[in-house]
mmCIF file of C-alpha atoms in Angstrom:
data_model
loop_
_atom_site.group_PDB
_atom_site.id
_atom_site.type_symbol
_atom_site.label_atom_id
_atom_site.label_comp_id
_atom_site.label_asym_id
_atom_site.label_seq_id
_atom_site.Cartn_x
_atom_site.Cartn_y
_atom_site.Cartn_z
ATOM 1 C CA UNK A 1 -7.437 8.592 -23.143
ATOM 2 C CA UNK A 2 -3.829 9.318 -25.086
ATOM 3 C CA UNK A 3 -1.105 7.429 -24.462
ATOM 4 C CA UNK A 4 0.876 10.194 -23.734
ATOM 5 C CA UNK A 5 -1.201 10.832 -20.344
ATOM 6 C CA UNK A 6 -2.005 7.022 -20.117
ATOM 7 C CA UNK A 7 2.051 6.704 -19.857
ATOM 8 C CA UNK A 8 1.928 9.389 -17.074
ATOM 9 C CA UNK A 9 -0.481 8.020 -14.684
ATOM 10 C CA UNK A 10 1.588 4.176 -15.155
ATOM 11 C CA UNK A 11 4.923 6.245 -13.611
ATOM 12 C CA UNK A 12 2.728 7.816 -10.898
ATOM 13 C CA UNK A 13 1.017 4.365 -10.344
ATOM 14 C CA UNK A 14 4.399 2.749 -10.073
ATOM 15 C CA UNK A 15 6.541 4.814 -8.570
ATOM 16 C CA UNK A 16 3.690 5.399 -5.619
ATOM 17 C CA UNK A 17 1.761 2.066 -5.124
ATOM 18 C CA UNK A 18 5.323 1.156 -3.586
ATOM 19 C CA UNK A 19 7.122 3.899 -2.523
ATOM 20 C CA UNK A 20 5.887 4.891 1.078
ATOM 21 C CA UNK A 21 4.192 8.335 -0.318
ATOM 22 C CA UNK A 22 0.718 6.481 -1.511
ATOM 23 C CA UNK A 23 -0.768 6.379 -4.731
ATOM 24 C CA UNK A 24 -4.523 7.028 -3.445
ATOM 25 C CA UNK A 25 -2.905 10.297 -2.352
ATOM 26 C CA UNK A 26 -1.037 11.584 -5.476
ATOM 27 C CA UNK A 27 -4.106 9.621 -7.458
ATOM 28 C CA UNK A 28 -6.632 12.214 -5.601
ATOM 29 C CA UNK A 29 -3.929 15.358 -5.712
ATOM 30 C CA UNK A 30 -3.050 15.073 -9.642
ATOM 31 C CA UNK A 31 -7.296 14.866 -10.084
ATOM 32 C CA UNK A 32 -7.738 17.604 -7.951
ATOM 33 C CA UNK A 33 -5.151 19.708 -9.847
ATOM 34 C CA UNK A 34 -6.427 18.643 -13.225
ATOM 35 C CA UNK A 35 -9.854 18.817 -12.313
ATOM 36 C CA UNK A 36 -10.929 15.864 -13.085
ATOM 37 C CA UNK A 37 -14.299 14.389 -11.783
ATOM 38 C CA UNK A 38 -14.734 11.212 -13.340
ATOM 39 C CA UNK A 39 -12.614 7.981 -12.801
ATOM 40 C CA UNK A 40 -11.658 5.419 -15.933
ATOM 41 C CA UNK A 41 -12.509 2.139 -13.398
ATOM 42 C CA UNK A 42 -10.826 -0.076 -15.905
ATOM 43 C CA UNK A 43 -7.742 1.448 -16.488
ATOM 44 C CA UNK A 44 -7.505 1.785 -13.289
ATOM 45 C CA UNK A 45 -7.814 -2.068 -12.869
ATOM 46 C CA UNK A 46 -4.864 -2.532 -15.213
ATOM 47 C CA UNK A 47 -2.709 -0.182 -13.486
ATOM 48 C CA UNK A 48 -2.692 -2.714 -10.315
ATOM 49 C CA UNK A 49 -2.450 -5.851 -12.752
ATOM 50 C CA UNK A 50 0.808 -3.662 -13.712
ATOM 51 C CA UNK A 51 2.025 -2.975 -10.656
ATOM 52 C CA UNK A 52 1.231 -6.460 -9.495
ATOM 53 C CA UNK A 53 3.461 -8.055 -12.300
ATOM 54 C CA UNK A 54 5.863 -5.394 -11.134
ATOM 55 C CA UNK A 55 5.662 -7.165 -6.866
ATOM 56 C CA UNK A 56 5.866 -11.098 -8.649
ATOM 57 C CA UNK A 57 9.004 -9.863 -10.766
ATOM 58 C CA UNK A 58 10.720 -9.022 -7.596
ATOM 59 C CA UNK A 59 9.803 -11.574 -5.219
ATOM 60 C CA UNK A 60 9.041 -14.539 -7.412
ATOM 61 C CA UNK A 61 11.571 -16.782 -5.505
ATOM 62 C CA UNK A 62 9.904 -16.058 -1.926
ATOM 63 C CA UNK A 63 6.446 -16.488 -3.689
ATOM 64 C CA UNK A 64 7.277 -19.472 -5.590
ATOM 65 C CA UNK A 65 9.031 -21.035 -2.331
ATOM 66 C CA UNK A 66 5.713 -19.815 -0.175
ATOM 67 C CA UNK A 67 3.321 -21.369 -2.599
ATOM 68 C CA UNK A 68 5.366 -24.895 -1.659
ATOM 69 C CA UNK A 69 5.590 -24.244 1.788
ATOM 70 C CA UNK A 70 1.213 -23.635 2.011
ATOM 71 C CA UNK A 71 0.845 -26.628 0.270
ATOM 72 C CA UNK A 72 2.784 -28.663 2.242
ATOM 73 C CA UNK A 73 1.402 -26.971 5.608
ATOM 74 C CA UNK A 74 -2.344 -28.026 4.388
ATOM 75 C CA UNK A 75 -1.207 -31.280 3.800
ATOM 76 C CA UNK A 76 0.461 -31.440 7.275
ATOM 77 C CA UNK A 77 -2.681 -29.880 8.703
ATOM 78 C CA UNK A 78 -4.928 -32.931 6.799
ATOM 79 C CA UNK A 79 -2.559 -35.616 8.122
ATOM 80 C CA UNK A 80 -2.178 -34.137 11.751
ATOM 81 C CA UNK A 81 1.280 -33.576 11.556
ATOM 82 C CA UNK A 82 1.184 -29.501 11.727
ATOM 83 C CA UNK A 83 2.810 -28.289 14.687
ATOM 84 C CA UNK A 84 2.937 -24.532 15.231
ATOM 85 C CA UNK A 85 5.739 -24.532 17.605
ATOM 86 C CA UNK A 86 7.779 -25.751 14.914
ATOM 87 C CA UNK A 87 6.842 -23.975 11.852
ATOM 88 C CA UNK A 88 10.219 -22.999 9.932
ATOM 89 C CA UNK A 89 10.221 -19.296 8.440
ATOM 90 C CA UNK A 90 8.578 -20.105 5.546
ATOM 91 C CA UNK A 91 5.595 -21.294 6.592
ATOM 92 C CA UNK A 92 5.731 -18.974 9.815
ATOM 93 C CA UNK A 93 5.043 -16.485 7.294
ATOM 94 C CA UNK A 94 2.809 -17.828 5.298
ATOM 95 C CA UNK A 95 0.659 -18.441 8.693
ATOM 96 C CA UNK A 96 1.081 -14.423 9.728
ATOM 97 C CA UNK A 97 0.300 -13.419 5.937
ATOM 98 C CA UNK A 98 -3.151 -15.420 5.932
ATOM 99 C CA UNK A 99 -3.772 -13.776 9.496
ATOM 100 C CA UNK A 100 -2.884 -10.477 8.553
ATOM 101 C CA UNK A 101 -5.057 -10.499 5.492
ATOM 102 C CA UNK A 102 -8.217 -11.306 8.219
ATOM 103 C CA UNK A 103 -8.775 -7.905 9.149
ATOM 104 C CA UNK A 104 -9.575 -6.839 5.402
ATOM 105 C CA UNK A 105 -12.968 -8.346 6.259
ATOM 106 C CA UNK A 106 -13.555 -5.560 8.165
ATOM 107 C CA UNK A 107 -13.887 -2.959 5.230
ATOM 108 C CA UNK A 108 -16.774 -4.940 4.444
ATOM 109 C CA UNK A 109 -18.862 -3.705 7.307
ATOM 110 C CA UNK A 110 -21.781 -1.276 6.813
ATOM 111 C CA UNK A 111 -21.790 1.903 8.076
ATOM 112 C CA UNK A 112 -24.515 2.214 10.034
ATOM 113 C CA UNK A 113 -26.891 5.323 8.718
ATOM 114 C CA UNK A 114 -25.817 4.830 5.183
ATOM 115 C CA UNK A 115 -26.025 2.542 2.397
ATOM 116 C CA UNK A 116 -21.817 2.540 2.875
ATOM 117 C CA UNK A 117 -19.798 0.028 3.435
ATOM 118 C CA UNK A 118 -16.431 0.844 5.127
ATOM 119 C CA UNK A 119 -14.221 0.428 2.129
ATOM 120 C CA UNK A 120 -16.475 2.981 0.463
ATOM 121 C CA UNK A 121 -14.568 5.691 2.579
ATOM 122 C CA UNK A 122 -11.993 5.786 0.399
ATOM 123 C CA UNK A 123 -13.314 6.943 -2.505
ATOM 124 C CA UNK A 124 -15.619 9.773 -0.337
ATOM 125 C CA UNK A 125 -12.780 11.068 0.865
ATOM 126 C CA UNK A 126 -10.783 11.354 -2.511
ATOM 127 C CA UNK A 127 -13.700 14.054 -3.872
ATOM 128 C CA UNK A 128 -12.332 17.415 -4.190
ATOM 129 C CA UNK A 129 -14.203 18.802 -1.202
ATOM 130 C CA UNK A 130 -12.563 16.014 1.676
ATOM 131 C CA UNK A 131 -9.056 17.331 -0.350
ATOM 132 C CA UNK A 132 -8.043 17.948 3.477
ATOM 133 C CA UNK A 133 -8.055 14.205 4.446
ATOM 134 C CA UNK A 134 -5.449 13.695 2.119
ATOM 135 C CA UNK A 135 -3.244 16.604 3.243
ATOM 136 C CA UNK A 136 -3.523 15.323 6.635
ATOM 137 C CA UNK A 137 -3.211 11.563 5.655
ATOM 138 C CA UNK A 138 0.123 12.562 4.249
ATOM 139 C CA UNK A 139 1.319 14.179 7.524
ATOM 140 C CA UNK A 140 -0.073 11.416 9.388
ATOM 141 C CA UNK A 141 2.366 9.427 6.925
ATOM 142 C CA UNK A 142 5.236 10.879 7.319
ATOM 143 C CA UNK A 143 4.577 10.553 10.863
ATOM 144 C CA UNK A 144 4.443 6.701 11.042
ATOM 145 C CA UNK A 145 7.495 7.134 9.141
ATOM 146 C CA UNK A 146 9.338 8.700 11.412
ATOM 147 C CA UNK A 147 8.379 6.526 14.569
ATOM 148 C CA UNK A 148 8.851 3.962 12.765
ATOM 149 C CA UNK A 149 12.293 4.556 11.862
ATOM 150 C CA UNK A 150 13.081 6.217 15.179
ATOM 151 C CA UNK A 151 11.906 2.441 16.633
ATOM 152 C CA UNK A 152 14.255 0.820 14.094
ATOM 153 C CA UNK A 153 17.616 2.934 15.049
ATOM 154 C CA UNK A 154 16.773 2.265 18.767
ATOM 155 C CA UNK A 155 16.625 -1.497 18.730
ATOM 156 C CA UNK A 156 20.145 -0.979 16.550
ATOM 157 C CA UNK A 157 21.544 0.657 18.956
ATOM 158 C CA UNK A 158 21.126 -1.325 21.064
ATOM 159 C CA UNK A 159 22.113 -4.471 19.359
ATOM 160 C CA UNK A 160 25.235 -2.260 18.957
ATOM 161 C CA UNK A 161 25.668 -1.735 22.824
ATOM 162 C CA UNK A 162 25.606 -5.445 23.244
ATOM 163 C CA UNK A 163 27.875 -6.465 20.671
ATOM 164 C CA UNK A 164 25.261 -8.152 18.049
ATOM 165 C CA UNK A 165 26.066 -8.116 14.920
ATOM 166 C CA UNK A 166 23.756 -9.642 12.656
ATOM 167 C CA UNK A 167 23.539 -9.243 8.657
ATOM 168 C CA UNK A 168 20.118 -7.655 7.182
ATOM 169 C CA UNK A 169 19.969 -5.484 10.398
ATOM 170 C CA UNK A 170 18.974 -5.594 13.941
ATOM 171 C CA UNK A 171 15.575 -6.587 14.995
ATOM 172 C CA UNK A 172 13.266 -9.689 15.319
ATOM 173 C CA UNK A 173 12.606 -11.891 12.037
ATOM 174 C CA UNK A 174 9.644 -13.863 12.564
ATOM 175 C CA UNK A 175 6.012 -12.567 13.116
ATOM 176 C CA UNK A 176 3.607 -13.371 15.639
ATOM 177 C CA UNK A 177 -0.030 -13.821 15.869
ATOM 178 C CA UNK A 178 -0.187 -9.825 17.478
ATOM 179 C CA UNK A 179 2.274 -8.678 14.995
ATOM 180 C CA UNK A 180 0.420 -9.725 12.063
ATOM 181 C CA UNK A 181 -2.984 -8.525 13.120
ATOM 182 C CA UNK A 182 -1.731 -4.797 14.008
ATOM 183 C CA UNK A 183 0.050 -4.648 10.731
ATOM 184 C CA UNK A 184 -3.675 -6.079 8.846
ATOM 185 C CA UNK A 185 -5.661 -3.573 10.732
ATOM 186 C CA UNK A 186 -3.103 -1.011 9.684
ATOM 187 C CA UNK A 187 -3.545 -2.009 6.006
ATOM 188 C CA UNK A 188 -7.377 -1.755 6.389
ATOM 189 C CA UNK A 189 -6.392 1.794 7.865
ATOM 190 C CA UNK A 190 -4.285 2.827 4.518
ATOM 191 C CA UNK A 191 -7.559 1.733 2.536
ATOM 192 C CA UNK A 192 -9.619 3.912 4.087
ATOM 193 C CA UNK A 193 -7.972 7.627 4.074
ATOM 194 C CA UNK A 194 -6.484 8.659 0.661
ATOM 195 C CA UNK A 195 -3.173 9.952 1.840
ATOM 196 C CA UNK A 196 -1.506 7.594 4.120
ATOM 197 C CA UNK A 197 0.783 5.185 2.088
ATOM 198 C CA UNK A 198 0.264 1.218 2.856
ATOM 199 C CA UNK A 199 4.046 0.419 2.179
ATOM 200 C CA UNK A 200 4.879 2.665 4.550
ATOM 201 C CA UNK A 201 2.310 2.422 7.596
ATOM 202 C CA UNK A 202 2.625 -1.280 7.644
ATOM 203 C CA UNK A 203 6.252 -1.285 7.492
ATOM 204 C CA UNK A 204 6.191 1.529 10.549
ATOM 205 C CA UNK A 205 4.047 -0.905 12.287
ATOM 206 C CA UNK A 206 6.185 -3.590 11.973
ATOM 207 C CA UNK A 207 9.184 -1.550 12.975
ATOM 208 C CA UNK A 208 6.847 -0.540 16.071
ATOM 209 C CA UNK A 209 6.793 -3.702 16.793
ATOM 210 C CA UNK A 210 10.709 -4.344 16.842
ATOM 211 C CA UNK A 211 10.423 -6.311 13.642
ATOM 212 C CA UNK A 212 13.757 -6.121 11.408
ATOM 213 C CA UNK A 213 13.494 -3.896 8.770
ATOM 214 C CA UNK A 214 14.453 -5.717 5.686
ATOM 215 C CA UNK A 215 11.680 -8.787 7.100
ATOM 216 C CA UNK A 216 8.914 -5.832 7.725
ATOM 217 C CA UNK A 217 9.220 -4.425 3.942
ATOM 218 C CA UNK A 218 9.320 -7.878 2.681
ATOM 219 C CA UNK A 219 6.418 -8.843 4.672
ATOM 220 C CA UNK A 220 4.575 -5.702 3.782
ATOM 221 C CA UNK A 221 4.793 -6.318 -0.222
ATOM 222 C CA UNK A 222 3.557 -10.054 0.034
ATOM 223 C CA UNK A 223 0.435 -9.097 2.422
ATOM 224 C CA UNK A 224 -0.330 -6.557 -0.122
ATOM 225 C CA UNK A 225 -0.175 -8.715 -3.046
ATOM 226 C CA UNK A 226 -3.538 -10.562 -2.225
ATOM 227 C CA UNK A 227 -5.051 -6.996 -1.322
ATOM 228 C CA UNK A 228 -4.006 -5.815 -5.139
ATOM 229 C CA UNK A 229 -5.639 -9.035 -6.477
ATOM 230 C CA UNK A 230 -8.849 -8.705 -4.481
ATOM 231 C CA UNK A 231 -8.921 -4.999 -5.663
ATOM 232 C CA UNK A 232 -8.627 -5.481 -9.525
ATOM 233 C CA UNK A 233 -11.164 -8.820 -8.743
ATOM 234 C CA UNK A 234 -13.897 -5.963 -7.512
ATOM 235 C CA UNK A 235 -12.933 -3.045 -9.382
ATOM 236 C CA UNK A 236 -13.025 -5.302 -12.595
ATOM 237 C CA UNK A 237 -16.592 -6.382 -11.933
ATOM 238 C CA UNK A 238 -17.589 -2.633 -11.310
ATOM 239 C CA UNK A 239 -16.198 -1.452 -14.476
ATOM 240 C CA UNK A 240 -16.844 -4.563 -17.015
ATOM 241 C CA UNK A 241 -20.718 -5.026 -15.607
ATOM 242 C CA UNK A 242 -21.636 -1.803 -14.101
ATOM 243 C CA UNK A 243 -24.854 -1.458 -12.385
ATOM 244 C CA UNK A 244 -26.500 1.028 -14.733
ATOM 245 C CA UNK A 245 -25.839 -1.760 -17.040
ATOM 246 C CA UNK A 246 -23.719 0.449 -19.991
ATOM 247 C CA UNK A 247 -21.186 -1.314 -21.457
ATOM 248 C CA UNK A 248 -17.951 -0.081 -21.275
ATOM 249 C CA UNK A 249 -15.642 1.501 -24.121
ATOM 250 C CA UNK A 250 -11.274 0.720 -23.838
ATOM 251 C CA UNK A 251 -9.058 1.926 -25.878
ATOM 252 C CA UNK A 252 -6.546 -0.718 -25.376
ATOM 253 C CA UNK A 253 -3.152 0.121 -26.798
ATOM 254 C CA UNK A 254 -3.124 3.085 -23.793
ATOM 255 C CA UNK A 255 -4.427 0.729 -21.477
ATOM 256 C CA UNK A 256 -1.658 -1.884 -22.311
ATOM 257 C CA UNK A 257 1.302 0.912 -22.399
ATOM 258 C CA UNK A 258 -0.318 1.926 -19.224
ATOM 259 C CA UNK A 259 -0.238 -1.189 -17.233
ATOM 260 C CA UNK A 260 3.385 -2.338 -19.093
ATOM 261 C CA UNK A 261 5.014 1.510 -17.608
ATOM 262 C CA UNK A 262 3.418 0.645 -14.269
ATOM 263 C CA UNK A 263 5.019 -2.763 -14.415
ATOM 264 C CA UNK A 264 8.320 -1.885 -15.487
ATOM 265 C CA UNK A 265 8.165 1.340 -12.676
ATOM 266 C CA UNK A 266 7.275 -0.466 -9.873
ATOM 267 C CA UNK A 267 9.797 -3.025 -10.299
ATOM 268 C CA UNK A 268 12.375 -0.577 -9.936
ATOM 269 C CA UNK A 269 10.369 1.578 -6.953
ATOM 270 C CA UNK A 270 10.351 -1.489 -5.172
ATOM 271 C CA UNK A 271 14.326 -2.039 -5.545
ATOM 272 C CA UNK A 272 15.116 1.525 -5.023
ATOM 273 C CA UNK A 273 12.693 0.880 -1.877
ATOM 274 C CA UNK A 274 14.608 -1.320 -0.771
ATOM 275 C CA UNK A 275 18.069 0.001 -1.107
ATOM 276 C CA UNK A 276 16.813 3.290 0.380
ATOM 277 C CA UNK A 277 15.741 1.556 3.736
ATOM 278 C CA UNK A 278 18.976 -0.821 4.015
ATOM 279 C CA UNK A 279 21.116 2.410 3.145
ATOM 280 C CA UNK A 280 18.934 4.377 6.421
ATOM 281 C CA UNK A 281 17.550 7.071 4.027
ATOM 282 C CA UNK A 282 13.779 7.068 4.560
ATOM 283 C CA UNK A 283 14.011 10.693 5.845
ATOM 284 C CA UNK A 284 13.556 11.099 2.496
ATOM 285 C CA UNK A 285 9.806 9.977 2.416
ATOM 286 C CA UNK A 286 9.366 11.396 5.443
ATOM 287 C CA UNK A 287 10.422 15.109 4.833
ATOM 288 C CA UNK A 288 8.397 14.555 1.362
ATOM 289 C CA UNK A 289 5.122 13.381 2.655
ATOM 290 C CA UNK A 290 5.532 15.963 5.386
ATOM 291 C CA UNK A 291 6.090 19.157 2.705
ATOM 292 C CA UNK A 292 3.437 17.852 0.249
ATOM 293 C CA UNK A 293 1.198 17.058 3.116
ATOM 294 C CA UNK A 294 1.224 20.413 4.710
ATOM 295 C CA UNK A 295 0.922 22.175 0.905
ATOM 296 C CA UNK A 296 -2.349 20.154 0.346
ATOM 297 C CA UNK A 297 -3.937 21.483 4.021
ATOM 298 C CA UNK A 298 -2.853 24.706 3.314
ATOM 299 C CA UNK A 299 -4.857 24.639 -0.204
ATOM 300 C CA UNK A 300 -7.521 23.057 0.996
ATOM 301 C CA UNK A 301 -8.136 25.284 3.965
ATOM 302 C CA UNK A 302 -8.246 27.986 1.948
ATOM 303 C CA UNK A 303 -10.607 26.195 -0.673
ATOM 304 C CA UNK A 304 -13.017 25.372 1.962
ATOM 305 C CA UNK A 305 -13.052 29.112 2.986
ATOM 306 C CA UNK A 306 -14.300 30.085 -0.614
ATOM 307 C CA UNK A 307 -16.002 26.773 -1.655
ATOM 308 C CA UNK A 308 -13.894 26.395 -4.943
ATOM 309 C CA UNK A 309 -11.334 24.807 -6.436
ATOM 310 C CA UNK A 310 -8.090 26.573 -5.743
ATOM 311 C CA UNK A 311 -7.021 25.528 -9.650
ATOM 312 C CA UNK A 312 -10.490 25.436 -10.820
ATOM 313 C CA UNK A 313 -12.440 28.099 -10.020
ATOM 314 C CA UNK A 314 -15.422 27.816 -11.921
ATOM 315 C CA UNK A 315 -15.895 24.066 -10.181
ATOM 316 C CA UNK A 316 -17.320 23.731 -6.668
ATOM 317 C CA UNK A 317 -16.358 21.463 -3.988
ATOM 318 C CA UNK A 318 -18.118 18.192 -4.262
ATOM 319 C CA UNK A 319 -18.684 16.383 -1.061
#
């Protein structure tokens, strides 16, 4: 790999593993287009080491200060003093995060018929021939989106009608026990279908579910920090002690500028996240994933028609 292109796929890792148009989506489109067949497992470890340094940069004082708040909740739990009726923010969502991360378990499960396990989807469905999942992922995105922001401008409305006025925005702040588990199961949904972004579904879901804005995206980004750990944990093991046993060859000054631009991107995607959704401007993502979502269906319809690759017609659909 040259560090030109390794410095290209860190902005694309960045700039999509946090802004709501996924990065398993542009990840499978920008193969597709290239042609490429084979996947460099390690490097693509590194990217989500980068782009997990890039989550801890921005939210180091709510990790830090949730860290605390779990150690002090097992030692309540130890000395029977927890009380869940009186858990204070903190450790309320520390408590939904740890539930929320429960239905990743799921992913696990074998697929009955198949040596598969659910989390295997993902990477069937990023082969050129299943290019029409992602097309429709990406509508299915955009789609979230939009009830999801819909829900939000509703339950500000009516805060409006009633006088509230509360700073940050209108809608509930804490999670509960259903909360968190729709938002985990929509998470485990994300994983499996190239296409639809897991910034953006889980923050729809939480809108959906009349949680504030500002909490939802904030809540999204922490329960996807342990899901970026546990995926450079088993993607690491594939690619450093691969089962045909080869060792593996790294070039590491790309790798490094690789993972450093995906650091140094997705601190700023997350900000500009951020300040997009507090300024009401998602219909940006949504018109996006909606445009590029209906391109890729289009293409792919007509490459199942001929069996090809639209951009590579000399290499067949693999499926």
């Amino acid at each position: 790999m040259d560090i030109l292109s390794a410095i290209v796929q860190g902005i694309i890792q960045g700039l999509t593993e946090f802004l709501p148009v996924s990065s398993s989506g542009h990840l499978a489109i920008t193969q597709h287009i290239f042609g490429m067949t084979e996947d460099n497992l390690f490097f693509s470890v590194m990217l989500h080491i980068g782009t997990l340094a890039a989550v801890v940069g921005v939210y180091i004082k709510l990790i830090i200060s949730l860290i605390k708040e779990f150690g002090l909740m097992v030692k309540d739990i130890f000395t029977g003093k927890f009380q869940w009726s009186k858990m204070n923010p903190e450790r309320n969502m520390v408590m939904m995060v740890i539930i929320g991360l429960l239905p990743l378990f799921l992913l696990f499960l074998p697929i009955p018929g198949t040596d598969m396990k659910l989390k295997d989807l993902g990477d069937l469905f990023s082969k050129n021939g299943y290019f029409i999942v992602v097309g429709l992922s990406l509508i299915t995105t955009s789609v979230l989106l939009f009830i999801g922001d819909m829900k939000n401008k509703k339950i500000t409305e009516r805060y409006k009608q009633k006088g509230i006025v509360r700073k940050g925005g209108a809608g509930r702040r804490k999670y509960n026990v259903v909360d968190a588990l729709i938002v985990g199961l929509t998470q485990c949904v994300a994983a499996l279908f190239p296409g639809v972004s897991r910034s953006g579904s889980t923050l729809s879901a939480s809108e959906m579910r009349g949680i504030n804005k500002q909490t939802a995206l904030d809540y999204s980004f922490i329960l996807g920090t342990p899901a970026i750990v546990a995926a450079a944990i088993l993607e690491s093991k594939d690619a450093l002690f691969p089962e045909d046993g080869k060792g593996v060859s790294i070039d590491y000054l790309p790798v490094l500028l690789g993972m450093i631009v995906a650091a140094v991107v997705g601190f700023f995607a997350i900000k500009l996240f951020k300040w997009l959704l507090k300024t009401d401007r998602m219909y940006i993502f949504i018109l996006y994933t909606a445009v590029v979502g209906v391109i890729v269906t289009i293409i792919s319809i007509v490459e199942l028609s001929t069996g090809a690759n639209l951009f590579h017609p000399d290499q067949q659909l693999m499926f």
